[in-house]
Amino acid sequence: MSNTVIFTALASGVIVWFLIASRLTAKSWESQDEKGDVGAIHTAPERIGLWIFMAVVTSLFSLFISAYAMRMHVGAWCHITIPNILWVNSLVLVAASIAMQRARWAADHGSRSGARAALVMGGMLSVAFLAGQLVAWQQVGPSVYFISGSPAIAFFYVLSAAHGLHLIGGLWVLGRTVSRFAAGAELVDLRLSLQLCSVYWHFLLLVWLVVFGVLLYL
Amino acid sequence: MAYVAIADRDAPIHDPHTFFLKYIWSQDHKVIAIQYAIVAISVGLVALVLSGLMRLQLGFPGTFHFIEPQDYYQFITMHGMIMVIYLLTALFLGGFGNYLIPLMCGARDMVFPYMNMLSFWVYLLAVLVLMASFFVPGGPTGAGWTLYPPQAITQGTPGAGLGIILMLISLGIFIVAFTMGGLNYVTTVLQARCRGMTLMRMPLSVWGIFMATILGLLAFPALLVSAVMMTLDSTLGTSFFMPAVMSLGEKLGHNGGSPLLFQHLFWFFGHPEVYIVALPAFGIVSDLLSTHARKNIFGYRMMVWAIIAIGGLSFVVWAHHMYVSGMNPYFGFFFATTTLIIAIPTAIKVYNWVLTLWKGDIHLTVPMMFAIGFIFTFIHGGLTGLFLGNVTVDLPLSDTYFVVAHFHMVMGVSPILVVFGAIYHWFPKITGRMWNQKLGMVHFWMTFLGTYAIYLPMHYLGILGVPRRYYALGNTDFIPDSVHSINAAITISALIVAAAQLVFLFNMIMSLRKGEKAPPNPWRATTLEWQTPDTPPKHGNWGPKLPVVHRWAYDYSVPGAKEDFIPQNEPVDPKLGAGRDHGTHR
C-alpha cells in the first residue's frame, strides 16, 4: 500500500498547491474587488474533466499495482514469463502515441489532411495494440492457468484488461472525433478534441509502460 | 452541449418541451438531483425496514420465527451497504451536490449535463442490480457490509453464490455512476463559478461537497479493484484474496491468496467513505447554523482548511479499522497517531459551530433544530471515536456493540440529521411550498430523542462485552438479564423512530400538495440559490443574466445594513463596506 500512500500524498499535494495558488488565503469577508480569481478558470471544462479523470485512473492503477506488490509477498507466487509480443505491442502503442501527437501538431499548423491521416493512423495502431494484447493473452498460457496458475498470470490478465478497456474508451472518443472530421467540422473546432486525445494517449502509454515495468521487474 | 453552463458565455438557453425530456430523460441538474434523492430515499426506506427486522430479532429473540439466522445476516449486510453507499453517498453528492453546486456557484447547470444525466441512470441501474439480489436463489449476500473474504464467497455464508456477485457488480456500476457525477461536480466548481465567486467566497456546503467528491474520486477505485478481484476469485477461482481453504470437508482450488489484502483495499476506500458522507454534512450544517443564527460562520477560513485537512488525512487512517485483523502490530501505532491527529481539524469545526451560535439571533426553525441536534450527536460519536482510535481500547471493544453505537452516532444519525435539516431548509426553494412546522418539530424530537434511546444504551452493552453480529445471545454467563431488557427497549425505540419517518413522509407529501406557497427567500439567506428570479428555479436557473457576486456568503446582521442579511449578489455599498473591515463585532 505504500506506493498508494505516496500517490495519495502527491495528489493531495497537487490539490493543496492548486488551492493555495487560487488564493485560499483570501480574507473573503474583507475583499471587495474582483481582481484575481473572479470565478471560472480560463480552461476548457473538457480539459479539466480529462485531467481529473486521469487522476482517477491513476488511482485505480496505483491500487492494482499496490495489490500486486502486496500479493506477491504472500504465497503461492511465481513470476510470469513475459511473452515477447508484449515488446512489440509496447512499440506499437508508442507509435500510436506519436501519431496522436502528430495529429495535434498538424491541426496546430492548419493541415487538415495531415491531422486526419495521423488521427486515423493513431486509431489503427491502437487497434493493432489491442489485437497484440489478445495474442499475448493466448501466449501467456491456456486459460486454465488463469485459475490454477500463479496469481501473477491472473494479475497480468486483469491489468491488461483494465488498460485495454480504457484504451477502448479512448477509441470511442477518437471515433467521434473522426466522424466529426468526416462531417466537415472546422479544424479550429476540432483542435481541443485532438489535444485531449493526444494527452489521453500519452497517459495510457505511460500507464502501460508502468504496468509492463511492474510485470517485468517487480 | 445542450445549453450554457459556463459563467462567461451568454448564449441562449436550450429548453426542453416534452414531459419526457423535462422530467425523466432530463439534463437539468435540479431534476437529476430530485431523481437521485427519490431513488436514494426509497432504497434507504428498504434499508430502514431491514434494520427494523433485525431489531425485532434482537429485542425479542425466538418470537419472530420467519427471521432465520441467514436472513439476519442478509439484513445486516444489505442494511449497511445500502445506507452507506446507496443512500448517504448518493443523496449527499448526487442529490444535494447536484442541486446546490450550480445554484450556489451561480452557474446555469453542470458543465457536462449529458454525463450528469447518465450518472443518474447508471446509479439507478446499480440500485436495481442490488435489489435484484433479493430475488435470486440463495438471496442477497450475508457476508456483512465489509464483504470480507474468504467467508463472503465460501459456501455456508448466505448468498455466497449469486448474491455476492450481484453485490459486487452493483458496486462496480455504482462507481461508474459516481465517477461520471463526480467529474461534473469538481469541474463545475472549478470552472463554472459566476463572476466574483472566488473559492473563498463559496458557501461551505459547496466546499464540503467539493472535497467529498475529490475523496470519492480517489477512494472508490480501491473498492472497484477489490470488487473486480473478488468477483474473479468467486467466479473463475483465482486466488487474489482466497487462501487455501477447507470448506465442508473439501479442499477448495484456491491457494495462497491474502484476505488481509482485501481488508487493506476495502478500508482504503472505506475510511475516506466516512468523510465522503461527513464532509458534505459538515458543510451543509455550517450554512444552516449561520443562516438560522443570523450570524456569520465563525472562522470561515479555518473551516475551509479543516475540510481540506480532514480530506487529506482521511487517506492515511484506514487501518484503524483493522487493529484486530492480524496485521503487523507496529502499524497500529502509526494509524492510531494519524487517527488522533484527524480529531484536531474535526474539533476545530465543532468549536466553530458552537461559536457561531454564541450570541447569535437563534431562530429555532425546524432546519435549525436538526442542525443543533447534529452538533450533539456528532460530538457524542466523535468522542467515542477517540476511544476506538486507540489500539489498546479498541481491542476489547472492537467486536462489541460499542462499535455499533459509535459508528451509528457518527456516521448514521449525524449525517441523517443534516439530511433532514437540509431537506427542511431547501424544500421551499425546490418545490415552492413551505412545510408544516409543527409536524416538522414532532419529526425532529421523535427522531433525535429516539435515536439517543437506541444508541446510548448500546455503548453500555458494548462495555459489558455483548458481541455484535450475533443472531441471538442465548444463555451466556457474562450477559446479565438486563441486557435482554435493554435490547427490548432499544427495539421499541427503533420502531418509534421508524414510525417518526412516516410523519416526515406524510408531512412532505401534504406540504407538496397543500403547503403554503413559499416566498423566494423564506429564511432570508445570503447565498445565491435563494436569489433566483423564479421559485422553484427554472431551467437555466438565472434568466438571461448570470448573477455577479460581490461578497462572501455570510453577511448576516451587518451593522448599519437595511436588513439582517446581505445577499452575495448585492453590490457593495461604499458607505457600508463588505462587513468586518468596518470594525463590526458580530
PDB file of C-alpha atoms in Angstrom, chain B residues 155-336:
ATOM      1  CA  GLN B 155     -20.347 -21.946   0.796  1.00  0.00           C
ATOM      2  CA  GLY B 156     -22.208 -21.676   4.069  1.00  0.00           C
ATOM      3  CA  THR B 157     -22.353 -17.891   4.033  1.00  0.00           C
ATOM      4  CA  PRO B 158     -25.817 -16.762   2.908  1.00  0.00           C
ATOM      5  CA  GLY B 159     -25.806 -15.517  -0.661  1.00  0.00           C
ATOM      6  CA  ALA B 160     -22.295 -16.833  -1.344  1.00  0.00           C
ATOM      7  CA  GLY B 161     -23.351 -17.693  -4.887  1.00  0.00           C
ATOM      8  CA  LEU B 162     -25.296 -15.130  -6.908  1.00  0.00           C
ATOM      9  CA  GLY B 163     -25.957 -12.741  -4.029  1.00  0.00           C
ATOM     10  CA  ILE B 164     -22.359 -11.659  -3.589  1.00  0.00           C
ATOM     11  CA  ILE B 165     -21.780 -11.481  -7.342  1.00  0.00           C
ATOM     12  CA  LEU B 166     -24.715  -9.132  -7.789  1.00  0.00           C
ATOM     13  CA  MET B 167     -23.492  -7.027  -4.881  1.00  0.00           C
ATOM     14  CA  LEU B 168     -20.018  -6.711  -6.430  1.00  0.00           C
ATOM     15  CA  ILE B 169     -21.415  -5.944  -9.885  1.00  0.00           C
ATOM     16  CA  SER B 170     -23.768  -3.379  -8.408  1.00  0.00           C
ATOM     17  CA  LEU B 171     -20.869  -1.700  -6.599  1.00  0.00           C
ATOM     18  CA  GLY B 172     -18.892  -1.603  -9.835  1.00  0.00           C
ATOM     19  CA  ILE B 173     -21.810   0.047 -11.632  1.00  0.00           C
ATOM     20  CA  PHE B 174     -22.257   2.485  -8.773  1.00  0.00           C
ATOM     21  CA  ILE B 175     -18.611   3.512  -9.035  1.00  0.00           C
ATOM     22  CA  VAL B 176     -19.006   4.219 -12.742  1.00  0.00           C
ATOM     23  CA  ALA B 177     -22.055   6.363 -11.959  1.00  0.00           C
ATOM     24  CA  PHE B 178     -20.241   8.155  -9.185  1.00  0.00           C
ATOM     25  CA  THR B 179     -17.229   8.878 -11.379  1.00  0.00           C
ATOM     26  CA  MET B 180     -19.431  10.439 -14.057  1.00  0.00           C
ATOM     27  CA  GLY B 181     -21.207  12.566 -11.464  1.00  0.00           C
ATOM     28  CA  GLY B 182     -18.009  13.367  -9.575  1.00  0.00           C
ATOM     29  CA  LEU B 183     -16.185  14.633 -12.652  1.00  0.00           C
ATOM     30  CA  ASN B 184     -19.101  17.001 -13.126  1.00  0.00           C
ATOM     31  CA  TYR B 185     -19.177  18.293  -9.568  1.00  0.00           C
ATOM     32  CA  VAL B 186     -15.454  19.001  -9.394  1.00  0.00           C
ATOM     33  CA  THR B 187     -15.222  20.514 -12.863  1.00  0.00           C
ATOM     34  CA  THR B 188     -18.284  22.668 -12.263  1.00  0.00           C
ATOM     35  CA  VAL B 189     -16.880  24.066  -9.032  1.00  0.00           C
ATOM     36  CA  LEU B 190     -13.545  24.789 -10.698  1.00  0.00           C
ATOM     37  CA  GLN B 191     -14.852  26.037 -13.997  1.00  0.00           C
ATOM     38  CA  ALA B 192     -18.372  27.363 -13.864  1.00  0.00           C
ATOM     39  CA  ARG B 193     -18.462  29.702 -10.890  1.00  0.00           C
ATOM     40  CA  CYS B 194     -20.020  33.037 -11.754  1.00  0.00           C
ATOM     41  CA  ARG B 195     -18.126  36.285 -11.803  1.00  0.00           C
ATOM     42  CA  GLY B 196     -16.926  37.309  -8.362  1.00  0.00           C
ATOM     43  CA  MET B 197     -17.465  33.865  -6.810  1.00  0.00           C
ATOM     44  CA  THR B 198     -13.917  33.218  -5.658  1.00  0.00           C
ATOM     45  CA  LEU B 199     -13.126  29.920  -3.989  1.00  0.00           C
ATOM     46  CA  MET B 200     -13.015  31.730  -0.680  1.00  0.00           C
ATOM     47  CA  ARG B 201     -16.453  33.182  -1.211  1.00  0.00           C
ATOM     48  CA  MET B 202     -18.045  29.802  -1.802  1.00  0.00           C
ATOM     49  CA  PRO B 203     -20.565  28.657   0.800  1.00  0.00           C
ATOM     50  CA  LEU B 204     -19.224  25.864   2.990  1.00  0.00           C
ATOM     51  CA  SER B 205     -21.879  23.469   1.625  1.00  0.00           C
ATOM     52  CA  VAL B 206     -20.162  23.632  -1.739  1.00  0.00           C
ATOM     53  CA  TRP B 207     -16.756  23.267  -0.101  1.00  0.00           C
ATOM     54  CA  GLY B 208     -17.846  20.137   1.737  1.00  0.00           C
ATOM     55  CA  ILE B 209     -19.410  18.561  -1.342  1.00  0.00           C
ATOM     56  CA  PHE B 210     -16.419  19.540  -3.478  1.00  0.00           C
ATOM     57  CA  MET B 211     -13.875  17.975  -1.150  1.00  0.00           C
ATOM     58  CA  ALA B 212     -16.019  14.881  -0.578  1.00  0.00           C
ATOM     59  CA  THR B 213     -16.222  14.375  -4.326  1.00  0.00           C
ATOM     60  CA  ILE B 214     -12.451  14.540  -4.663  1.00  0.00           C
ATOM     61  CA  LEU B 215     -12.166  11.947  -1.893  1.00  0.00           C
ATOM     62  CA  GLY B 216     -14.702   9.753  -3.652  1.00  0.00           C
ATOM     63  CA  LEU B 217     -12.955  10.000  -6.995  1.00  0.00           C
ATOM     64  CA  LEU B 218      -9.673   8.872  -5.462  1.00  0.00           C
ATOM     65  CA  ALA B 219     -11.078   6.325  -2.990  1.00  0.00           C
ATOM     66  CA  PHE B 220     -13.772   4.499  -4.951  1.00  0.00           C
ATOM     67  CA  PRO B 221     -11.177   2.929  -7.284  1.00  0.00           C
ATOM     68  CA  ALA B 222      -9.986   0.922  -4.251  1.00  0.00           C
ATOM     69  CA  LEU B 223     -13.454  -0.559  -3.921  1.00  0.00           C
ATOM     70  CA  LEU B 224     -13.527  -1.225  -7.656  1.00  0.00           C
ATOM     71  CA  VAL B 225     -10.194  -3.028  -7.508  1.00  0.00           C
ATOM     72  CA  SER B 226     -11.335  -5.198  -4.624  1.00  0.00           C
ATOM     73  CA  ALA B 227     -14.720  -5.863  -6.255  1.00  0.00           C
ATOM     74  CA  VAL B 228     -13.123  -6.913  -9.548  1.00  0.00           C
ATOM     75  CA  MET B 229     -10.621  -9.220  -7.886  1.00  0.00           C
ATOM     76  CA  MET B 230     -13.193 -10.756  -5.559  1.00  0.00           C
ATOM     77  CA  THR B 231     -15.541 -11.371  -8.482  1.00  0.00           C
ATOM     78  CA  LEU B 232     -12.728 -13.238 -10.232  1.00  0.00           C
ATOM     79  CA  ASP B 233     -11.937 -15.218  -7.088  1.00  0.00           C
ATOM     80  CA  SER B 234     -15.578 -16.151  -6.829  1.00  0.00           C
ATOM     81  CA  THR B 235     -16.372 -16.924 -10.458  1.00  0.00           C
ATOM     82  CA  LEU B 236     -13.120 -18.075 -12.052  1.00  0.00           C
ATOM     83  CA  GLY B 237     -11.376 -19.438  -8.995  1.00  0.00           C
ATOM     84  CA  THR B 238      -8.353 -17.129  -8.937  1.00  0.00           C
ATOM     85  CA  SER B 239      -6.503 -16.662  -5.657  1.00  0.00           C
ATOM     86  CA  PHE B 240      -6.150 -12.924  -5.141  1.00  0.00           C
ATOM     87  CA  PHE B 241      -7.798 -12.925  -1.740  1.00  0.00           C
ATOM     88  CA  MET B 242      -8.595 -16.595  -1.190  1.00  0.00           C
ATOM     89  CA  PRO B 243      -6.116 -18.651   0.785  1.00  0.00           C
ATOM     90  CA  ALA B 244      -6.130 -22.449   0.732  1.00  0.00           C
ATOM     91  CA  VAL B 245      -9.463 -23.258   2.350  1.00  0.00           C
ATOM     92  CA  MET B 246     -11.081 -26.446   3.566  1.00  0.00           C
ATOM     93  CA  SER B 247     -14.816 -25.965   3.102  1.00  0.00           C
ATOM     94  CA  LEU B 248     -17.354 -28.570   4.239  1.00  0.00           C
ATOM     95  CA  GLY B 249     -14.618 -31.196   4.324  1.00  0.00           C
ATOM     96  CA  GLU B 250     -13.335 -30.420   0.842  1.00  0.00           C
ATOM     97  CA  LYS B 251     -10.243 -28.510  -0.190  1.00  0.00           C
ATOM     98  CA  LEU B 252     -11.125 -25.639  -2.494  1.00  0.00           C
ATOM     99  CA  GLY B 253      -8.989 -24.813  -5.521  1.00  0.00           C
ATOM    100  CA  HIS B 254      -7.675 -21.545  -4.096  1.00  0.00           C
ATOM    101  CA  ASN B 255      -4.146 -21.229  -2.873  1.00  0.00           C
ATOM    102  CA  GLY B 256      -2.084 -18.521  -1.225  1.00  0.00           C
ATOM    103  CA  GLY B 257      -4.438 -15.532  -1.517  1.00  0.00           C
ATOM    104  CA  SER B 258      -4.463 -12.818   1.105  1.00  0.00           C
ATOM    105  CA  PRO B 259      -7.682 -11.904   2.905  1.00  0.00           C
ATOM    106  CA  LEU B 260      -5.727  -9.117   4.571  1.00  0.00           C
ATOM    107  CA  LEU B 261      -5.057  -7.571   1.155  1.00  0.00           C
ATOM    108  CA  PHE B 262      -8.811  -7.262   0.682  1.00  0.00           C
ATOM    109  CA  GLN B 263      -9.164  -5.567   4.041  1.00  0.00           C
ATOM    110  CA  HIS B 264      -6.459  -3.041   3.153  1.00  0.00           C
ATOM    111  CA  LEU B 265      -8.115  -2.243  -0.153  1.00  0.00           C
ATOM    112  CA  PHE B 266     -11.589  -2.158   1.321  1.00  0.00           C
ATOM    113  CA  TRP B 267     -10.663   0.212   4.111  1.00  0.00           C
ATOM    114  CA  PHE B 268      -8.521   2.360   1.861  1.00  0.00           C
ATOM    115  CA  PHE B 269     -11.890   3.101   0.315  1.00  0.00           C
ATOM    116  CA  GLY B 270     -13.927   2.603   3.475  1.00  0.00           C
ATOM    117  CA  HIS B 271     -12.364   5.223   5.645  1.00  0.00           C
ATOM    118  CA  PRO B 272     -12.466   8.094   3.156  1.00  0.00           C
ATOM    119  CA  GLU B 273     -16.058   6.953   2.615  1.00  0.00           C
ATOM    120  CA  VAL B 274     -16.806   8.077   6.161  1.00  0.00           C
ATOM    121  CA  TYR B 275     -15.694  11.558   5.177  1.00  0.00           C
ATOM    122  CA  ILE B 276     -17.372  11.389   1.792  1.00  0.00           C
ATOM    123  CA  VAL B 277     -20.535  11.324   3.871  1.00  0.00           C
ATOM    124  CA  ALA B 278     -19.343  13.575   6.677  1.00  0.00           C
ATOM    125  CA  LEU B 279     -17.806  16.471   4.738  1.00  0.00           C
ATOM    126  CA  PRO B 280     -20.996  17.446   2.869  1.00  0.00           C
ATOM    127  CA  ALA B 281     -22.802  17.188   6.197  1.00  0.00           C
ATOM    128  CA  PHE B 282     -20.192  19.466   7.802  1.00  0.00           C
ATOM    129  CA  GLY B 283     -20.577  21.994   5.020  1.00  0.00           C
ATOM    130  CA  ILE B 284     -24.358  21.991   4.966  1.00  0.00           C
ATOM    131  CA  VAL B 285     -24.670  22.210   8.728  1.00  0.00           C
ATOM    132  CA  SER B 286     -22.341  25.232   8.738  1.00  0.00           C
ATOM    133  CA  ASP B 287     -24.668  27.028   6.356  1.00  0.00           C
ATOM    134  CA  LEU B 288     -27.777  26.034   8.294  1.00  0.00           C
ATOM    135  CA  LEU B 289     -26.309  27.254  11.594  1.00  0.00           C
ATOM    136  CA  SER B 290     -25.120  30.522  10.154  1.00  0.00           C
ATOM    137  CA  THR B 291     -28.388  31.294   8.357  1.00  0.00           C
ATOM    138  CA  HIS B 292     -30.681  30.438  11.234  1.00  0.00           C
ATOM    139  CA  ALA B 293     -28.480  32.077  13.864  1.00  0.00           C
ATOM    140  CA  ARG B 294     -28.311  35.220  11.693  1.00  0.00           C
ATOM    141  CA  LYS B 295     -24.589  35.353  12.234  1.00  0.00           C
ATOM    142  CA  ASN B 296     -21.538  34.841  10.058  1.00  0.00           C
ATOM    143  CA  ILE B 297     -19.910  31.441  10.340  1.00  0.00           C
ATOM    144  CA  PHE B 298     -17.151  31.593  12.925  1.00  0.00           C
ATOM    145  CA  GLY B 299     -13.706  31.126  11.364  1.00  0.00           C
ATOM    146  CA  TYR B 300     -14.676  30.655   7.728  1.00  0.00           C
ATOM    147  CA  ARG B 301     -11.101  30.250   6.537  1.00  0.00           C
ATOM    148  CA  MET B 302     -10.321  27.779   9.263  1.00  0.00           C
ATOM    149  CA  MET B 303     -13.449  25.831   8.310  1.00  0.00           C
ATOM    150  CA  VAL B 304     -12.240  25.572   4.707  1.00  0.00           C
ATOM    151  CA  TRP B 305      -8.781  24.496   5.768  1.00  0.00           C
ATOM    152  CA  ALA B 306     -10.232  21.979   8.196  1.00  0.00           C
ATOM    153  CA  ILE B 307     -12.260  20.444   5.363  1.00  0.00           C
ATOM    154  CA  ILE B 308      -9.095  20.170   3.267  1.00  0.00           C
ATOM    155  CA  ALA B 309      -7.032  18.769   6.154  1.00  0.00           C
ATOM    156  CA  ILE B 310      -9.675  16.192   7.017  1.00  0.00           C
ATOM    157  CA  GLY B 311      -9.848  15.194   3.361  1.00  0.00           C
ATOM    158  CA  GLY B 312      -6.075  14.682   3.154  1.00  0.00           C
ATOM    159  CA  LEU B 313      -5.765  12.887   6.487  1.00  0.00           C
ATOM    160  CA  SER B 314      -8.679  10.573   5.756  1.00  0.00           C
ATOM    161  CA  PHE B 315      -6.430   8.664   3.342  1.00  0.00           C
ATOM    162  CA  VAL B 316      -3.885   7.716   5.980  1.00  0.00           C
ATOM    163  CA  VAL B 317      -6.067   6.310   8.735  1.00  0.00           C
ATOM    164  CA  TRP B 318      -7.692   3.309   7.072  1.00  0.00           C
ATOM    165  CA  ALA B 319      -6.026   0.561   9.084  1.00  0.00           C
ATOM    166  CA  HIS B 320      -7.617   1.741  12.333  1.00  0.00           C
ATOM    167  CA  HIS B 321     -10.484  -0.456  11.166  1.00  0.00           C
ATOM    168  CA  MET B 322      -8.077  -3.400  11.187  1.00  0.00           C
ATOM    169  CA  TYR B 323      -6.498  -3.432  14.639  1.00  0.00           C
ATOM    170  CA  VAL B 324      -7.903  -6.906  15.239  1.00  0.00           C
ATOM    171  CA  SER B 325      -7.235  -8.213  11.727  1.00  0.00           C
ATOM    172  CA  GLY B 326      -3.846  -9.739  12.460  1.00  0.00           C
ATOM    173  CA  MET B 327      -1.881  -7.126  10.537  1.00  0.00           C
ATOM    174  CA  ASN B 328       1.594  -6.139  11.670  1.00  0.00           C
ATOM    175  CA  PRO B 329       1.086  -4.696  15.183  1.00  0.00           C
ATOM    176  CA  TYR B 330       3.587  -1.884  14.520  1.00  0.00           C
ATOM    177  CA  PHE B 331       1.116  -0.447  12.005  1.00  0.00           C
ATOM    178  CA  GLY B 332      -1.287   0.082  14.874  1.00  0.00           C
ATOM    179  CA  PHE B 333       0.850   2.780  16.414  1.00  0.00           C
ATOM    180  CA  PHE B 334       1.094   4.724  13.158  1.00  0.00           C
ATOM    181  CA  PHE B 335      -2.607   4.514  12.416  1.00  0.00           C
ATOM    182  CA  ALA B 336      -3.622   5.370  15.965  1.00  0.00           C
TER     183      ALA B 336
END
